PDB file of C-alpha atoms in Angstrom:
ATOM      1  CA  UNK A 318     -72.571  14.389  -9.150  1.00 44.00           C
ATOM      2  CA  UNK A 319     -69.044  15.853  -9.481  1.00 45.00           C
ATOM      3  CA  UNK A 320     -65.840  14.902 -11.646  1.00 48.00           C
ATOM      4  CA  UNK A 321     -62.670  14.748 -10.623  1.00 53.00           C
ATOM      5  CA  UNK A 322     -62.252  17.765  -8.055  1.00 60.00           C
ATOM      6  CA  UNK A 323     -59.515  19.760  -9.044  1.00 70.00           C
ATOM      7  CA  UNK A 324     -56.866  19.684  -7.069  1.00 80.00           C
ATOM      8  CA  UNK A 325     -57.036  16.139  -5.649  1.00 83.00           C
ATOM      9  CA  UNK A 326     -54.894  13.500  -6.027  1.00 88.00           C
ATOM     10  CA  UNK A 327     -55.300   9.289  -6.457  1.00 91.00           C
ATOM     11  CA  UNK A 328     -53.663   7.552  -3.730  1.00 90.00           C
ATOM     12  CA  UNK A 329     -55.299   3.964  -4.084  1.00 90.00           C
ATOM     13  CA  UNK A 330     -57.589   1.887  -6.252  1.00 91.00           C
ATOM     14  CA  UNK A 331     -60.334  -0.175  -4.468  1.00 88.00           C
ATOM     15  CA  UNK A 332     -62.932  -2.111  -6.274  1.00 87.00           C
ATOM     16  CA  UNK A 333     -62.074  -0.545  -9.416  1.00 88.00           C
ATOM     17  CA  UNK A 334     -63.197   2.865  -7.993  1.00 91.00           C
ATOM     18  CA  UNK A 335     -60.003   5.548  -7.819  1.00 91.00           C
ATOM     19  CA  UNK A 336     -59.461   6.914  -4.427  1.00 92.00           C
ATOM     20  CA  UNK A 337     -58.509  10.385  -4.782  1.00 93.00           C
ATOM     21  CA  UNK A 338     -57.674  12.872  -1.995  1.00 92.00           C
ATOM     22  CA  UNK A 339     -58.305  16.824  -2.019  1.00 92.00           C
ATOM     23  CA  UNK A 340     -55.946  19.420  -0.775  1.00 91.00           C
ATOM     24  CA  UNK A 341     -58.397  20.695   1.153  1.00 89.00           C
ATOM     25  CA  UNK A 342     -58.515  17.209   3.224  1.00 91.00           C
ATOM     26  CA  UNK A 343     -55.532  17.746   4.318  1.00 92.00           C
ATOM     27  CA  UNK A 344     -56.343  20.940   6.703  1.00 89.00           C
ATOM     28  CA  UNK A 345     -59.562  18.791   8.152  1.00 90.00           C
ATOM     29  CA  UNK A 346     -57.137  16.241   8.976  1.00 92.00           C
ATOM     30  CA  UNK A 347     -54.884  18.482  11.070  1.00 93.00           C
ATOM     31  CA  UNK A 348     -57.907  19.953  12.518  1.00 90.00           C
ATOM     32  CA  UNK A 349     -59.079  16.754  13.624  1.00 91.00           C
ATOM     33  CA  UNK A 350     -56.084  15.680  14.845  1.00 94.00           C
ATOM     34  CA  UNK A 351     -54.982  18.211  16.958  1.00 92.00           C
ATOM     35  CA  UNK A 352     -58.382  18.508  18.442  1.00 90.00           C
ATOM     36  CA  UNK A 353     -58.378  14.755  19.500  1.00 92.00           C
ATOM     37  CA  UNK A 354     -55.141  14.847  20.981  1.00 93.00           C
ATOM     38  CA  UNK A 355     -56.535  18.224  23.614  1.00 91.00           C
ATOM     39  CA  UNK A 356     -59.707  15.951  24.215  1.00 90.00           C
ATOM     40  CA  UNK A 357     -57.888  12.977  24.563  1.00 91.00           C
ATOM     41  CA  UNK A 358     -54.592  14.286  26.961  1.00 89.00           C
ATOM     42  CA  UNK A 359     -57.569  15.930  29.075  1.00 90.00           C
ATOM     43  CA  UNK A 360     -59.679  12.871  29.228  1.00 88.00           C
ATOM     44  CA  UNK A 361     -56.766  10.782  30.251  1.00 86.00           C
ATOM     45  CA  UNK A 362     -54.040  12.741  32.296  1.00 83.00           C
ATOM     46  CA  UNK A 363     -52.047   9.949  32.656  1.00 87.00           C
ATOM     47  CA  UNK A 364     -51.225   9.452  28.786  1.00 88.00           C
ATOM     48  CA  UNK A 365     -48.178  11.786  28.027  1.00 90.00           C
ATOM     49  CA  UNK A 366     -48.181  14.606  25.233  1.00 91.00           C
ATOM     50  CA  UNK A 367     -46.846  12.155  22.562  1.00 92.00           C
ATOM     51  CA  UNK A 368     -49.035   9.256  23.364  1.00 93.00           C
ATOM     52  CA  UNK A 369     -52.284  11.582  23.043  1.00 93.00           C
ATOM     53  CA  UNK A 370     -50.903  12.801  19.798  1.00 94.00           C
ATOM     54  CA  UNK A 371     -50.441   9.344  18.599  1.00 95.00           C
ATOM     55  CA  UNK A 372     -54.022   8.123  19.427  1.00 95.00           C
ATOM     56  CA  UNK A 373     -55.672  11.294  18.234  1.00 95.00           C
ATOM     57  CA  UNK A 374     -53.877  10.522  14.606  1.00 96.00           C
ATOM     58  CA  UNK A 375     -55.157   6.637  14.815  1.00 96.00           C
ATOM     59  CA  UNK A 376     -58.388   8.111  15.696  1.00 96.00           C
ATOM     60  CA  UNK A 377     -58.568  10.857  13.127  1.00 95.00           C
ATOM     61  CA  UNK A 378     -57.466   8.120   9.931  1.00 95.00           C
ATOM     62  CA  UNK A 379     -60.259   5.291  11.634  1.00 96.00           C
ATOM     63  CA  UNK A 380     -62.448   8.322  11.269  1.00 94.00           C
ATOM     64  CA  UNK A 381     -61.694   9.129   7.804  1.00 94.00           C
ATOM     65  CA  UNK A 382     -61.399   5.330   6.806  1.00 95.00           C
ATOM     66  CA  UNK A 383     -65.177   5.169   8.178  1.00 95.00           C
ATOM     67  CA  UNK A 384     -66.185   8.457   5.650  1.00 95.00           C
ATOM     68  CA  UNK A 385     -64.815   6.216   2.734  1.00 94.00           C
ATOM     69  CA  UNK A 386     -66.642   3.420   3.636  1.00 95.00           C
ATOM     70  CA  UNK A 387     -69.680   5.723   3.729  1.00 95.00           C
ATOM     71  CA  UNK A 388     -68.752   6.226   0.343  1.00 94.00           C
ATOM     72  CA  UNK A 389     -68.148   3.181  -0.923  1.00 95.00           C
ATOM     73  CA  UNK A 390     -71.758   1.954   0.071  1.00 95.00           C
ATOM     74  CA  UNK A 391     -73.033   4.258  -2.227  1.00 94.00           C
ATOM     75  CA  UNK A 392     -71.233   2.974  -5.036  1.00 94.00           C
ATOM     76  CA  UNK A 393     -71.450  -0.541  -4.471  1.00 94.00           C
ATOM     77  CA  UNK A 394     -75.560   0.085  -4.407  1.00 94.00           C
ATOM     78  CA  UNK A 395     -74.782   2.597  -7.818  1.00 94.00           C
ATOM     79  CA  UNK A 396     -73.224  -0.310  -9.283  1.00 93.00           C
ATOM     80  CA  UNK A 397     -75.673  -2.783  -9.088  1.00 92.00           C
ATOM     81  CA  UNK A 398     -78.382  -0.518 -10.581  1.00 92.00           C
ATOM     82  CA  UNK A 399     -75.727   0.407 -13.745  1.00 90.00           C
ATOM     83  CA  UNK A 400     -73.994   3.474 -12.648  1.00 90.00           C
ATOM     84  CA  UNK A 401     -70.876   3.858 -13.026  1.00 90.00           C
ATOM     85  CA  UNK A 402     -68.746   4.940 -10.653  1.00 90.00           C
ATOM     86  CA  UNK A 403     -65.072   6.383 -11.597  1.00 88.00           C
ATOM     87  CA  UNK A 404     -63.830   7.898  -8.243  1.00 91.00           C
ATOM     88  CA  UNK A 405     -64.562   8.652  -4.789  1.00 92.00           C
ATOM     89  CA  UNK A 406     -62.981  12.134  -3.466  1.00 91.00           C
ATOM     90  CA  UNK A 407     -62.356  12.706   0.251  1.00 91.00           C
ATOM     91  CA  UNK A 408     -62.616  16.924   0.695  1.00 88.00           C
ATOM     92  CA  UNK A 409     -62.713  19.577   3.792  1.00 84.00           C
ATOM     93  CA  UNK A 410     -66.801  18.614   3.957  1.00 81.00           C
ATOM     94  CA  UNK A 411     -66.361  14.443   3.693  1.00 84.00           C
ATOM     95  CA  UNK A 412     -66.230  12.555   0.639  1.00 87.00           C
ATOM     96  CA  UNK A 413     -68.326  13.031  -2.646  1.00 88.00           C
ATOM     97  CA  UNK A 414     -68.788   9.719  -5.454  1.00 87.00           C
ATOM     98  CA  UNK A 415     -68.295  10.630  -8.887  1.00 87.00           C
ATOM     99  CA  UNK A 416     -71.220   9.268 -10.940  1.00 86.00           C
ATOM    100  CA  UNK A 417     -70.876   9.141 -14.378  1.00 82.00           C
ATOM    101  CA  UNK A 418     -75.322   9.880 -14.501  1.00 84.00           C
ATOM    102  CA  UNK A 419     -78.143  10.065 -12.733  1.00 86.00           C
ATOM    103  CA  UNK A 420     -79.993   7.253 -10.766  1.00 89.00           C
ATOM    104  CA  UNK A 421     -82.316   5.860 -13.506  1.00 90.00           C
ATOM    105  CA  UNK A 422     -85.399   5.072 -10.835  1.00 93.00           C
ATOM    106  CA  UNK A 423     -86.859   6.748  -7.805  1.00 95.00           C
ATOM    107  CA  UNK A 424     -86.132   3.020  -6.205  1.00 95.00           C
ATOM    108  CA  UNK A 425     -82.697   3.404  -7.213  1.00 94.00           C
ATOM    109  CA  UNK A 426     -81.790   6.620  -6.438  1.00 95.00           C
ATOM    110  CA  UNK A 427     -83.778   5.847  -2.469  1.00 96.00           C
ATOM    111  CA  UNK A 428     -81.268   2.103  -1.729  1.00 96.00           C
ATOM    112  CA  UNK A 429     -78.262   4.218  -3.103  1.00 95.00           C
ATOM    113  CA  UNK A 430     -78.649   7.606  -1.279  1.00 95.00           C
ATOM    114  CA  UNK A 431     -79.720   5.093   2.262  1.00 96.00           C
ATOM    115  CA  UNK A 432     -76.534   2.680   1.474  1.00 96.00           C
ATOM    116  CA  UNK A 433     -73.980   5.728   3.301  1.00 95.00           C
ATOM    117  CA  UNK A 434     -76.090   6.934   5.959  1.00 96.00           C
ATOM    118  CA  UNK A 435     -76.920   2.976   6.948  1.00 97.00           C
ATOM    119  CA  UNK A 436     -73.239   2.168   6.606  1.00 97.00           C
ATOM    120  CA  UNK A 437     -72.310   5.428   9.455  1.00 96.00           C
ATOM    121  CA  UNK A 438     -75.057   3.975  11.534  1.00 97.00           C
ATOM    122  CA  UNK A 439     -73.394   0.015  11.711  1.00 97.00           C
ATOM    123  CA  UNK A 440     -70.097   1.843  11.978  1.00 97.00           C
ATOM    124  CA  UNK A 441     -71.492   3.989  14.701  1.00 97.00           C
ATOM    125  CA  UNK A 442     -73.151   0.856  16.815  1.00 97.00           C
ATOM    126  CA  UNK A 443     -70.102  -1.371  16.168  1.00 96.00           C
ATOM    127  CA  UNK A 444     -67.826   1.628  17.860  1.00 95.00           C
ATOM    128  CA  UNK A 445     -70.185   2.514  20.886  1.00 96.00           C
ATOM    129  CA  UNK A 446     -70.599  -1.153  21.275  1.00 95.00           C
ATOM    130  CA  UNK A 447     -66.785  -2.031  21.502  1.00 93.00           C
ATOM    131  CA  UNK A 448     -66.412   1.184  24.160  1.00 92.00           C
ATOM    132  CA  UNK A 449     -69.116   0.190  26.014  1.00 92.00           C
ATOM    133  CA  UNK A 450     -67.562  -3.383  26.227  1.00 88.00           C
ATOM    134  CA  UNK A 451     -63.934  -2.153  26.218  1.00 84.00           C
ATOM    135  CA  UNK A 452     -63.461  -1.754  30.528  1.00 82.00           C
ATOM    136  CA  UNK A 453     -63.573  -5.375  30.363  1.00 79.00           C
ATOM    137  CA  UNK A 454     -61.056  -6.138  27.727  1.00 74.00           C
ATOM    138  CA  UNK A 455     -58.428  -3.419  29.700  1.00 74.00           C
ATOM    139  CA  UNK A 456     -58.822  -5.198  33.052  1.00 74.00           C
ATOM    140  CA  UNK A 457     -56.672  -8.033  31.629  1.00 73.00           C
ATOM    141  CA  UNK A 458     -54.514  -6.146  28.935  1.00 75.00           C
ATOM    142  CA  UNK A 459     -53.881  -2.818  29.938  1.00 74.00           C
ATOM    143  CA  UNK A 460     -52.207  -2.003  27.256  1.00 75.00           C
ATOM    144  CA  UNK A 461     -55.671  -1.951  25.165  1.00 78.00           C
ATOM    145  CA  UNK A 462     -57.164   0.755  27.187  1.00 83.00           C
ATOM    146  CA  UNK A 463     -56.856   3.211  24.151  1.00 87.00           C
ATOM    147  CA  UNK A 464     -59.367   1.336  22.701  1.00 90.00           C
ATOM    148  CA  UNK A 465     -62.276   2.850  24.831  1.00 91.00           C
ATOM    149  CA  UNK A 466     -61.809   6.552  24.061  1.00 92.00           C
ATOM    150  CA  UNK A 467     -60.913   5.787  19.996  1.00 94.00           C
ATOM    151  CA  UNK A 468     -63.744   3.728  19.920  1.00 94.00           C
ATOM    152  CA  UNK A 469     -66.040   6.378  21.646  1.00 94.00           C
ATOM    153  CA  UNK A 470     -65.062   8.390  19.296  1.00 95.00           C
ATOM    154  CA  UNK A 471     -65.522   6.583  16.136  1.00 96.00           C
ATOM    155  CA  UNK A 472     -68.840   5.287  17.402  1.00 96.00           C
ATOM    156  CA  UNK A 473     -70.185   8.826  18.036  1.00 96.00           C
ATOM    157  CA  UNK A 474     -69.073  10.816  15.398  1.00 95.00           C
ATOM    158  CA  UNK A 475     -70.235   8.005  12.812  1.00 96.00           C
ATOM    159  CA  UNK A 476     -73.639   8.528  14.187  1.00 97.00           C
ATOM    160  CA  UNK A 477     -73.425  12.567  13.763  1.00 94.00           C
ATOM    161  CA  UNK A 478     -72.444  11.661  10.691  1.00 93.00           C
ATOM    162  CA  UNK A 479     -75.679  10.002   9.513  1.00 95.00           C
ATOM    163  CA  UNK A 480     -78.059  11.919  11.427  1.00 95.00           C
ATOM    164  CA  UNK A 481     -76.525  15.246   9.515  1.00 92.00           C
ATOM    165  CA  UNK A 482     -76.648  13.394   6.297  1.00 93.00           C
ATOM    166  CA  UNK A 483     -79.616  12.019   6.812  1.00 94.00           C
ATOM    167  CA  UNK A 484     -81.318  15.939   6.675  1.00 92.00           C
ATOM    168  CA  UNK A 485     -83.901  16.208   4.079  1.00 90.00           C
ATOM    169  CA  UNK A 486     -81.731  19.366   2.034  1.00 88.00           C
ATOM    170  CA  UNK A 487     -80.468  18.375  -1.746  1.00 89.00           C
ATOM    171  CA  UNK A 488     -77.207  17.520  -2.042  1.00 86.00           C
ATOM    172  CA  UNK A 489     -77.397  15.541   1.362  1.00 90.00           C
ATOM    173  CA  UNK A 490     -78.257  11.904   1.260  1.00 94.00           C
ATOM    174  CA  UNK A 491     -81.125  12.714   3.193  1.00 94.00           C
ATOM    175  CA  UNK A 492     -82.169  14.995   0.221  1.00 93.00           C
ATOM    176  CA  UNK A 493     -81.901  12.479  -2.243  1.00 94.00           C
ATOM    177  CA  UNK A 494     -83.816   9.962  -0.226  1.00 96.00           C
ATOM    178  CA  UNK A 495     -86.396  12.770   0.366  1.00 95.00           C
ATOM    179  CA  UNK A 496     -86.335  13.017  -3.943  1.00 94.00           C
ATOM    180  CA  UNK A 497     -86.763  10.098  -4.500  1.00 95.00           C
ATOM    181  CA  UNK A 498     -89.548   9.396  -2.329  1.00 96.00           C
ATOM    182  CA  UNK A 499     -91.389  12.767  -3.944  1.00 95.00           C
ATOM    183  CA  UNK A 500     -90.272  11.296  -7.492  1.00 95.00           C
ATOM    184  CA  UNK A 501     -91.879   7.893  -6.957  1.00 95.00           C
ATOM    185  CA  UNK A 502     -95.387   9.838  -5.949  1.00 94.00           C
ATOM    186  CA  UNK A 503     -95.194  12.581  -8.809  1.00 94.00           C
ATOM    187  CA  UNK A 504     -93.354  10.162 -11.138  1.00 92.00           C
ATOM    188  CA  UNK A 505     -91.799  13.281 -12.423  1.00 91.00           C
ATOM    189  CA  UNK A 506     -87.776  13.669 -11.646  1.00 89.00           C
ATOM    190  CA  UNK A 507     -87.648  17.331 -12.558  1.00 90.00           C
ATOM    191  CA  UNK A 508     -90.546  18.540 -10.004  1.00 91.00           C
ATOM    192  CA  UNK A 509     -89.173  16.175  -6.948  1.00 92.00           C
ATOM    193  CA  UNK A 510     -85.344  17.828  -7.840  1.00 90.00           C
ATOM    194  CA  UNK A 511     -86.958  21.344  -7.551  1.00 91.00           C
ATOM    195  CA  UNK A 512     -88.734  20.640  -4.121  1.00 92.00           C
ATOM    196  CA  UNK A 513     -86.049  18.809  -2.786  1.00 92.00           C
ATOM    197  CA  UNK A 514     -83.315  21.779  -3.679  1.00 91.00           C
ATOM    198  CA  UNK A 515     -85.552  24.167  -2.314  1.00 92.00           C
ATOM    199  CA  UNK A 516     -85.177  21.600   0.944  1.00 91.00           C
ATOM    200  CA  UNK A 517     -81.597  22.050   0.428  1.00 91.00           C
ATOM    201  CA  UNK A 518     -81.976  25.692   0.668  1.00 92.00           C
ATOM    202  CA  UNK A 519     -83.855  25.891   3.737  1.00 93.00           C
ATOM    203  CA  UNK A 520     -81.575  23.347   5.840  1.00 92.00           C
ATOM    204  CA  UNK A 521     -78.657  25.826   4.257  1.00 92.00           C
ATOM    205  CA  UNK A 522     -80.935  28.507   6.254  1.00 92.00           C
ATOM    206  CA  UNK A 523     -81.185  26.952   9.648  1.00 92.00           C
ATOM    207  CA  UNK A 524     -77.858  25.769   9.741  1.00 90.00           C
ATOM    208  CA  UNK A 525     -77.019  29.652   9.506  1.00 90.00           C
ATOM    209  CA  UNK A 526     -79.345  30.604  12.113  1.00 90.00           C
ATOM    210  CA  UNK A 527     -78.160  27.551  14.037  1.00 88.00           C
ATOM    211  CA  UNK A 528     -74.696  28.591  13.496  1.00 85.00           C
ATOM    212  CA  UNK A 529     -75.278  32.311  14.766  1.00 86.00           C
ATOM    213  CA  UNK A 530     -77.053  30.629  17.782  1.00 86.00           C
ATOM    214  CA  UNK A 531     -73.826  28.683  18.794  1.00 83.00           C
ATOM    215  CA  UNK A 532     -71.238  31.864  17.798  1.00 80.00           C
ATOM    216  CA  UNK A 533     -73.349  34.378  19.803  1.00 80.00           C
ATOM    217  CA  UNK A 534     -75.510  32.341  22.845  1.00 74.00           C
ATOM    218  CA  UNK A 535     -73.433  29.380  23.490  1.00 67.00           C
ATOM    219  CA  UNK A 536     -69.875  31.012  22.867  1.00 66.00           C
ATOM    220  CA  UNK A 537     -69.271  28.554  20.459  1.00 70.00           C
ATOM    221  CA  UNK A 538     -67.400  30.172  17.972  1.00 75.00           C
ATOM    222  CA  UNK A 539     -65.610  27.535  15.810  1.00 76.00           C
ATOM    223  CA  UNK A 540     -68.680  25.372  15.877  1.00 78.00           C
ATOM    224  CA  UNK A 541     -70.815  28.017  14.670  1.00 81.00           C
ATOM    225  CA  UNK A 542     -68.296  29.084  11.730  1.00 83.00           C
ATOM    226  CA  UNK A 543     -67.818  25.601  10.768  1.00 83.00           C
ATOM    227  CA  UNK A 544     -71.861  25.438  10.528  1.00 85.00           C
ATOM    228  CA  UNK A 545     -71.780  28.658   8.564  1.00 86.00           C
ATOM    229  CA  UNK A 546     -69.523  26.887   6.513  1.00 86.00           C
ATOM    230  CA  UNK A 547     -71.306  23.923   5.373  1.00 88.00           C
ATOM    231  CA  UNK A 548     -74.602  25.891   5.148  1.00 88.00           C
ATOM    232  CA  UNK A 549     -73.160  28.383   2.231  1.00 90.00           C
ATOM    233  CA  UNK A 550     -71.511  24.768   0.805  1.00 87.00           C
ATOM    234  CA  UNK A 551     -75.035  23.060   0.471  1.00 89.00           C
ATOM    235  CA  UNK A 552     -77.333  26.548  -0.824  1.00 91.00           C
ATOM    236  CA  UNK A 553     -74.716  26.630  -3.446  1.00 90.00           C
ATOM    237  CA  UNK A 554     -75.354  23.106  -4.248  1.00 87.00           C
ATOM    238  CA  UNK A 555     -78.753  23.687  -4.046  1.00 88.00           C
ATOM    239  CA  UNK A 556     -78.867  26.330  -6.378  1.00 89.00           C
ATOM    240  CA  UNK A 557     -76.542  25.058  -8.979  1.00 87.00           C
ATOM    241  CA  UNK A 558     -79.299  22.176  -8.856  1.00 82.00           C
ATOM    242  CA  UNK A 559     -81.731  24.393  -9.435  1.00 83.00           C
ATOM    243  CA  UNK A 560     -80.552  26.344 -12.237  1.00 85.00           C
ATOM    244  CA  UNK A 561     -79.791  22.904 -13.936  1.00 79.00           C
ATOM    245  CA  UNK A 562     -83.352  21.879 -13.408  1.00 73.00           C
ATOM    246  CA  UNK A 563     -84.407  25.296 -14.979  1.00 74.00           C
ATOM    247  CA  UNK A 564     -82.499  24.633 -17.800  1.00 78.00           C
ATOM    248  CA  UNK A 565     -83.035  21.131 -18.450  1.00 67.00           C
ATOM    249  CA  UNK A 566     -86.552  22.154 -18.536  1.00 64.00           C
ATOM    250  CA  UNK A 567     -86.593  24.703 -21.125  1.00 65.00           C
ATOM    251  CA  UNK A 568     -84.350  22.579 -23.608  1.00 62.00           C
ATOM    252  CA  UNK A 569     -85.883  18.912 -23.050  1.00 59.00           C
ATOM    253  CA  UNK A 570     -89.031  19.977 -25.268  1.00 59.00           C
ATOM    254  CA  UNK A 571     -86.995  21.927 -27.661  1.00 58.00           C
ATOM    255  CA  UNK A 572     -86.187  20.281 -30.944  1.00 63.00           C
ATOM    256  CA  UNK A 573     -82.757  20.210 -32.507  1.00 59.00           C
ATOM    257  CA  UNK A 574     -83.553  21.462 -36.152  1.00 59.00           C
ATOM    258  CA  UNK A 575     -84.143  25.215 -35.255  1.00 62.00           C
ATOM    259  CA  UNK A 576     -81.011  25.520 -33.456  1.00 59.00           C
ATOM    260  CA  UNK A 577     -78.953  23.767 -36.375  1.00 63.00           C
ATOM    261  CA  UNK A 578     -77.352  25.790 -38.837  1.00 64.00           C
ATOM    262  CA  UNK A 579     -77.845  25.045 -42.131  1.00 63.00           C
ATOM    263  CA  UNK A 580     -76.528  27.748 -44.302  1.00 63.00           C
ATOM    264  CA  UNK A 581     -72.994  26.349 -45.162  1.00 63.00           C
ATOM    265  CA  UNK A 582     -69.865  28.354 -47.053  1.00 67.00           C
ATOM    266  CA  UNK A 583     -67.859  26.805 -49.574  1.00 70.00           C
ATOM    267  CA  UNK A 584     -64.707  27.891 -50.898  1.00 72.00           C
ATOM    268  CA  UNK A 585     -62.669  26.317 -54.118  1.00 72.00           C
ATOM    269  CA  UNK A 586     -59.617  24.576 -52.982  1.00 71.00           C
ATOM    270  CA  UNK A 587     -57.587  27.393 -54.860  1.00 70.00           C
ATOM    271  CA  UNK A 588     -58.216  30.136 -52.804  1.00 69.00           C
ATOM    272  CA  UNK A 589     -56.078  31.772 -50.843  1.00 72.00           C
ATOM    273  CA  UNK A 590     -56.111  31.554 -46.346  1.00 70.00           C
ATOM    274  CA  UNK A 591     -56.338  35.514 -46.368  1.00 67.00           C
ATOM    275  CA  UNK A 592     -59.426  36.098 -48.771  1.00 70.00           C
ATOM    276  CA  UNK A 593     -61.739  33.607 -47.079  1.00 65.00           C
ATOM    277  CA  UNK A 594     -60.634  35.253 -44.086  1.00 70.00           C
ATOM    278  CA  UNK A 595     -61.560  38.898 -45.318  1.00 68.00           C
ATOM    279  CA  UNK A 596     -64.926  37.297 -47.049  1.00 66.00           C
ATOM    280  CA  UNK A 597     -66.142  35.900 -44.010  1.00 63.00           C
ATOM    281  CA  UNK A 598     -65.266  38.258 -41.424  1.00 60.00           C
TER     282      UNK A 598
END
């Protein structure tokens, strides 16, 4: 789990849990925006330049409101099994918790890693629901029609949102499901982290190759960066889990008396800064 991410800043307190916002937020945001505002002005030609700027920016914070919410189902769920939680981070990739340890039970680790991706999928039926319903509610308020597209919107992405998560690679929620279902078999937390990192490292792979696929067949460019993107985000996180497994498993057998030093210095309180120096270096 990470600390603080450098470079972020706290812009609310909910449930005791800092909210804390990344620089790097702030350039999906814009993204997002300014995408929702093409799709939107082209979906609805009658809305003028402003109005589909306006919606896309409603849109784009309902959006990000849902990703916290993702977020704060995972720490509610942390909570109740004793983790604390100090702060939830909203970056360029989503939003990250900041545990202070590790789940202390496969069963623990499975209800807190399903919490986010369960929360997306209410969010995402609640959303497709109200568009689906929303023609009805326009007929006699107009005015409302914005409702159906935003709520499209929220409804769909929510649900990409858990179905990515939901992929069986370490970091992704789906990877820590996926650990600690293989930790409840093995009953051994350091052999289900290395096989499901070594899952993270193979979705990293396939979201390359699937990321070439849309650049090069589908002349999907963007897409295929963004995909790029993520991919070299989680085999990093992989890996860095990996190499902390490695380690943890040489030194959790080791005692501490060989690595203590024992052979101690002292020097009379007379003698001078400058020969202790000179003695011991």
């Amino acid at each position: 789990m990470l600390r603080n991410v450098p470079g972020s800043i706290r812009i609310a307190r909910l449930l005791g849990i800092d909210i804390r916002i990344h620089f790097s937020w702030f350039l999906i945001f814009f993204i997002v925006v300014l995408s929702l505002a093409d799709s939107f002005g082209a979906e609805n030609v009658t809305w003028s330049d402003t109005k589909s700027f306006v919606i896309a920016v409603i849109a784009a914070v309902l959006f990000f409101l849902s990703v916290l919410g993702h977020e704060l189902a995972h720490a509610v769920v942390a909570r109740r099994f004793g983790m604390d939680v100090s702060s939830i981070t909203l970056f360029v990739l989503g939003g990250v918790a900041n545990l202070a340890k590790e789940p202390p039970s496969a069963i623990s680790e499975f209800l807190m890693a399903a919490a986010g991706p369960a929360t997306s999928i209410v969010i995402g039926l609640i959303g497709i629901a109200l568009a689906v319903f929303a023609p009805s509610l326009i007929q006699s308020a107009p005015a409302l029609q914005p409702i159906q597209p935003v709520a499209k919107y929220i409804g769909t992405i929510n649900l990409y949102l858990a179905a990515f998560n939901l992929l069986p690679g370490f970091p992704l929620d789906g990877g820590r499901v996926f650990r600690s279902i293989v930790w409840g078999i093995l009953k051994d937390r350091l052999a289900a982290t290395r096989i499901a990192a070594r899952g993270g490292q193979v979705v990293a792979a396939l979201l390359v190759l699937a990321g070439v696929v849309l650049a090069f067949r589908l002349d999907a460019t963007i897409n295929g960066l963004w995909l790029a993107f993520i991919a070299y985000f989680l085999w990093n996180a992989a890996t860095s889990t990996l190499q902390q497994e490695r380690i943890t498993s040489v030194v959790s057998g080791a005692k501490v008396g060989p690595l203590m030093t024992t052979d101690f210095k002292s020097t009379p309180p007379g003698v001078m800064v400058g020969q202790v120096i000179r003695e011991l270096v």
